[in-house]
Coordinates of C-alpha atoms in Angstrom, one line a residue:
M841 CA -12.8 1.3 -25.3
G842 CA -15.4 0.2 -27.8
D843 CA -17.1 -3.2 -27.4
V844 CA -17.0 -3.9 -23.6
K845 CA -17.5 -7.6 -23.0
R846 CA -16.7 -8.1 -19.3
V847 CA -17.7 -5.9 -16.4
L848 CA -16.5 -6.4 -12.8
F849 CA -18.8 -4.8 -10.1
V850 CA -17.2 -4.1 -6.8
N851 CA -19.9 -3.2 -4.3
S852 CA -20.1 -2.1 -0.7
E853 CA -23.7 -3.3 -0.6
I854 CA -26.0 -5.6 -2.6
Y855 CA -29.7 -6.2 -2.0
P856 CA -31.0 -8.6 -0.7
Y857 CA -28.0 -9.4 1.4
L858 CA -28.3 -5.9 3.0
P859 CA -31.4 -3.8 3.2
E860 CA -32.4 -2.0 0.0
T861 CA -30.7 1.4 -0.4
K862 CA -29.7 3.4 -3.4
I863 CA -26.3 1.7 -3.4
S864 CA -27.5 -1.8 -2.7
G865 CA -30.3 -1.5 -5.3
I866 CA -27.8 -0.5 -8.0
G867 CA -25.5 -3.3 -6.7
R868 CA -28.4 -5.8 -7.3
Y869 CA -29.9 -4.6 -10.6
L870 CA -27.1 -2.9 -12.6
P871 CA -25.1 -6.2 -13.0
Q872 CA -28.3 -8.0 -14.1
G873 CA -29.1 -5.3 -16.6
T874 CA -25.5 -5.3 -17.9
Q875 CA -25.7 -9.1 -18.3
E876 CA -29.0 -8.7 -20.2
R877 CA -27.1 -6.4 -22.5
K878 CA -25.0 -9.4 -23.5
R879 CA -22.0 -8.7 -21.3
E880 CA -20.3 -11.1 -18.8
I881 CA -20.4 -9.8 -15.3
R882 CA -18.9 -10.7 -11.9
S883 CA -20.0 -9.1 -8.6
F884 CA -18.2 -8.8 -5.3
M885 CA -19.0 -7.4 -1.8
P886 CA -17.8 -7.9 1.8
R887 CA -19.3 -10.8 3.7
Y888 CA -20.5 -8.7 6.7
G889 CA -21.5 -10.7 9.8
C890 CA -25.1 -9.6 9.6
I891 CA -25.6 -11.6 6.4
N892 CA -27.4 -14.8 7.1
E893 CA -25.3 -17.5 5.4
R894 CA -27.9 -20.3 5.7
K895 CA -30.8 -18.1 4.5
N896 CA -28.8 -16.8 1.6
Q897 CA -27.1 -20.1 0.8
L898 CA -23.5 -18.8 0.9
H899 CA -20.8 -21.4 0.6
E900 CA -17.1 -21.3 0.6
V901 CA -15.2 -21.6 -2.7
I902 CA -12.3 -23.7 -1.6
R903 CA -10.2 -23.3 -4.8
L904 CA -10.3 -19.5 -4.4
S905 CA -9.7 -19.4 -0.6
G906 CA -6.5 -20.0 1.3
M907 CA -4.5 -17.0 0.4
N908 CA -3.2 -14.6 3.1
I909 CA -3.1 -10.9 2.8
I910 CA -0.7 -8.9 5.0
I911 CA -2.4 -5.8 6.5
S912 CA -0.4 -3.8 9.1
D913 CA 2.2 -6.5 9.3
V914 CA -0.4 -9.2 10.2
D915 CA -1.2 -12.2 7.9
R916 CA -5.0 -12.2 7.3
P917 CA -6.6 -15.3 5.7
L918 CA -8.7 -14.5 2.7
I919 CA -11.9 -16.6 2.5
I920 CA -14.1 -16.5 -0.6
K921 CA -17.8 -17.4 -0.5
V922 CA -20.4 -17.3 -3.2
A923 CA -24.2 -17.2 -3.5
S924 CA -26.7 -17.0 -6.3
I925 CA -29.5 -14.6 -7.0
P926 CA -31.7 -16.8 -9.1
A927 CA -34.1 -14.1 -10.2
G928 CA -31.2 -12.2 -11.7
R929 CA -29.4 -15.3 -13.0
M930 CA -26.2 -14.0 -11.3
Q931 CA -23.7 -15.0 -8.6
V932 CA -22.2 -12.8 -5.9
Y933 CA -18.7 -13.4 -4.5
F934 CA -18.1 -12.5 -0.9
I935 CA -14.7 -11.4 0.6
D936 CA -14.5 -12.8 4.1
N937 CA -12.1 -12.7 7.0
E938 CA -12.9 -13.5 10.6
D939 CA -11.2 -10.4 12.1
Y940 CA -12.7 -7.9 9.7
F941 CA -16.1 -9.1 8.6
R942 CA -17.6 -11.4 11.2
R943 CA -19.0 -8.7 13.4
K944 CA -22.8 -8.2 13.2
A945 CA -22.6 -4.6 12.0
V946 CA -21.5 -3.1 8.7
F947 CA -19.4 0.0 9.4
S948 CA -20.3 1.1 12.9
D949 CA -21.0 -0.6 16.3
A950 CA -24.3 -0.8 18.1
D951 CA -23.6 2.7 19.6
G952 CA -22.9 4.2 16.2
H953 CA -19.1 4.4 16.6
F954 CA -17.2 4.0 13.4
F955 CA -15.1 0.9 13.6
E956 CA -11.4 1.8 14.3
D957 CA -10.2 -0.7 11.7
N958 CA -12.4 0.4 8.8
A959 CA -9.3 1.6 6.9
E960 CA -7.8 -1.9 7.2
R961 CA -11.1 -3.5 6.2
A962 CA -11.1 -1.3 3.0
A963 CA -7.5 -2.3 2.2
F964 CA -8.2 -6.0 2.7
F965 CA -11.4 -5.9 0.7
A966 CA -9.9 -4.1 -2.3
R967 CA -6.8 -6.4 -2.4
G968 CA -9.0 -9.5 -1.8
V969 CA -11.1 -8.6 -4.9
L970 CA -8.2 -8.1 -7.2
E971 CA -6.3 -11.3 -6.0
T972 CA -9.5 -13.3 -6.4
V973 CA -10.2 -12.0 -9.9
K974 CA -6.6 -13.1 -10.8
K975 CA -7.3 -16.6 -9.5
L976 CA -10.5 -16.7 -11.6
R977 CA -8.4 -15.8 -14.7
W978 CA -11.2 -13.5 -15.8
A979 CA -10.0 -10.3 -17.4
P980 CA -12.4 -7.5 -16.9
D981 CA -12.7 -4.6 -19.5
I982 CA -14.4 -2.4 -16.9
I983 CA -14.1 -2.5 -13.1
H984 CA -17.0 -0.5 -11.6
C985 CA -16.6 0.5 -7.9
H986 CA -19.6 1.4 -5.7
G987 CA -19.3 2.7 -2.1
W988 CA -16.4 4.1 0.0
I989 CA -15.1 0.7 1.1
T990 CA -14.1 0.1 -2.6
H991 CA -12.1 3.4 -2.9
L992 CA -8.6 1.9 -2.5
L993 CA -9.1 -0.4 -5.5
P994 CA -8.3 2.2 -8.2
V995 CA -4.9 3.0 -6.7
Y996 CA -4.1 -0.6 -6.2
L997 CA -5.0 -1.5 -9.8
K998 CA -3.0 1.4 -11.3
K999 CA 0.1 1.0 -9.0
E1000 CA 0.4 -2.7 -8.1
F1001 CA -1.7 -4.7 -10.6
K1002 CA -1.4 -2.7 -13.8
D1003 CA 1.2 -5.0 -15.3
D1004 CA -0.7 -8.2 -14.6
P1005 CA -2.1 -9.6 -17.9
I1006 CA -5.5 -10.0 -16.3
F1007 CA -5.8 -6.2 -15.7
A1008 CA -3.7 -4.9 -18.5
D1009 CA -6.7 -3.5 -20.4
S1010 CA -9.0 -2.8 -17.5
R1011 CA -10.6 0.6 -17.0
I1012 CA -11.8 1.9 -13.6
V1013 CA -15.3 3.5 -13.3
L1014 CA -16.0 5.1 -9.9
S1015 CA -19.6 5.7 -8.9
L1016 CA -19.9 8.3 -6.1
Y1017 CA -22.7 8.4 -3.6
D1018 CA -23.6 10.3 -0.5
D1019 CA -22.0 7.6 1.7
T1020 CA -18.8 9.5 2.4
P1021 CA -18.0 8.8 6.1
A1022 CA -18.1 11.9 8.3
E1023 CA -15.7 10.3 10.8
N1024 CA -12.0 10.1 10.4
F1025 CA -10.2 6.9 9.7
Q1026 CA -7.4 5.6 11.8
A1027 CA -4.3 7.8 11.9
N1028 CA -2.1 5.2 10.3
F1029 CA -4.3 4.7 7.2
I1030 CA -1.4 5.2 4.9
D1031 CA 0.7 2.5 6.6
A1032 CA -2.3 0.1 6.5
A1033 CA -3.0 0.8 2.8
S1034 CA 0.6 0.7 1.5
F1035 CA 2.0 -2.5 0.0
G1036 CA 4.2 -3.5 -2.9
N1037 CA 4.4 -0.7 -5.4
V1038 CA 1.8 1.4 -3.5
T1039 CA 3.8 3.9 -1.5
A1040 CA 2.9 6.7 0.9
G1041 CA 3.4 9.2 -1.9
D1042 CA 0.7 7.4 -4.0
L1043 CA -1.7 7.8 -1.1
A1044 CA -0.9 11.5 -0.3
E1045 CA -4.6 12.5 0.1
L1046 CA -4.7 10.2 3.2
N1047 CA -2.3 12.4 5.2
T1048 CA -5.6 13.7 6.4
P1049 CA -7.5 10.3 6.7
D1050 CA -11.1 11.2 6.1
G1051 CA -13.8 10.0 3.8
M1052 CA -13.6 13.1 1.5
N1053 CA -9.9 12.6 0.9
L1054 CA -10.4 8.8 0.4
A1055 CA -13.0 9.6 -2.3
K1056 CA -10.6 12.2 -4.0
L1057 CA -7.9 9.5 -4.0
A1058 CA -10.2 7.0 -5.7
A1059 CA -11.2 9.6 -8.3
R1060 CA -7.6 10.5 -9.1
Y1061 CA -6.8 6.9 -10.1
S1062 CA -10.1 6.3 -12.0
D1063 CA -10.7 6.4 -15.8
G1064 CA -14.3 7.6 -15.5
I1065 CA -16.5 9.0 -12.7
I1066 CA -20.3 8.6 -12.3
M1067 CA -22.2 11.0 -10.1
A1068 CA -24.6 8.4 -8.8
S1069 CA -26.4 10.6 -6.3
G1070 CA -27.8 14.1 -6.2
D1071 CA -26.4 14.7 -2.7
I1072 CA -22.6 14.4 -3.3
A1073 CA -20.6 17.0 -1.4
P1074 CA -19.9 20.0 -3.7
E1075 CA -16.3 20.0 -2.8
L1076 CA -15.9 16.4 -3.9
A1077 CA -18.0 16.9 -7.1
E1078 CA -15.9 19.9 -8.1
S1079 CA -12.7 18.1 -7.4
C1080 CA -13.8 15.3 -9.7
R1081 CA -14.8 17.7 -12.5
S1082 CA -11.3 19.2 -12.4
L1083 CA -9.7 15.9 -13.3
S1084 CA -9.0 15.1 -16.9
V1085 CA -11.4 12.1 -17.0
P1086 CA -15.0 11.8 -18.3
V1087 CA -17.7 12.5 -15.7
L1088 CA -21.3 11.2 -16.1
E1089 CA -23.5 13.6 -14.2
Y1090 CA -26.4 12.6 -12.0
D1091 CA -29.7 12.1 -13.8
A1092 CA -32.6 11.6 -11.4
A1093 CA -35.1 10.7 -14.1
S1094 CA -33.0 7.9 -15.5
M1095 CA -32.4 6.5 -12.0
E1096 CA -36.2 6.5 -11.5
D1097 CA -37.1 4.8 -14.7
G1098 CA -34.1 2.4 -15.0
S1099 CA -32.7 3.9 -18.1
Y1100 CA -29.5 4.7 -16.2
M1101 CA -28.4 1.2 -17.2
D1102 CA -28.2 2.2 -20.8
K1103 CA -26.4 5.4 -19.9
Y1104 CA -23.9 3.5 -17.7
N1105 CA -23.2 0.9 -20.4
S1106 CA -22.7 3.6 -23.0
F1107 CA -20.3 5.2 -20.6
Y1108 CA -18.3 2.0 -20.3
D1109 CA -18.0 1.9 -24.1
S1110 CA -16.8 5.5 -24.2
L1111 CA -13.7 4.7 -22.1

């Protein structure tokens, strides 16, 4: 791809809005590091109900809100909020919807039960990000996905949004972590995820709707894959390596000393 100028980060978690983990830490510091390397960035995550809006100074962006997204034949209002991380000189956009993201937990209830509508939440989040970026009229060179709730975005980009001028030159980078859900998703995942040019055939992996197959689906539609954890399931890692796309292998030392940011930015340029 050469000289990448704009990178869109799509995250399941960003610190300090959620506790610091491997994913949320990268969600916080990689965009800042990429921006410090003279690239424009935008970051998105879901507005989970456990995020304190007052403490984190979230506010609605009226000009971006107001769209409806149909999931499982129901119109779902899309609300966009934004907050700043002053220390990183960056903003974070939040995808919100009362039905999907107001509950006080992230992916499971207080008893540890995986939410029955997590498939719908993933579909809403991925579509909400792409529709909002269109409204921003901000054309990303790279779209970098982190966390399983982003895993429908690659297929949506390649099947429904590929002809939109905003995304015509975008490349998808998929970072894989050890966050693959052990639980199955709802049986009608394919129906919930299908829309427009995205058909059941495009989502064939989801005939068995589990986290492993969702990750394999995301990898199949990606332009580059990053092994962002040393604990990725061997089956998933081997499946990714069998694809005809570049794979950046996990490097524990670079994650520890922060030099992964240079490796990741070089990887963007290589696509």
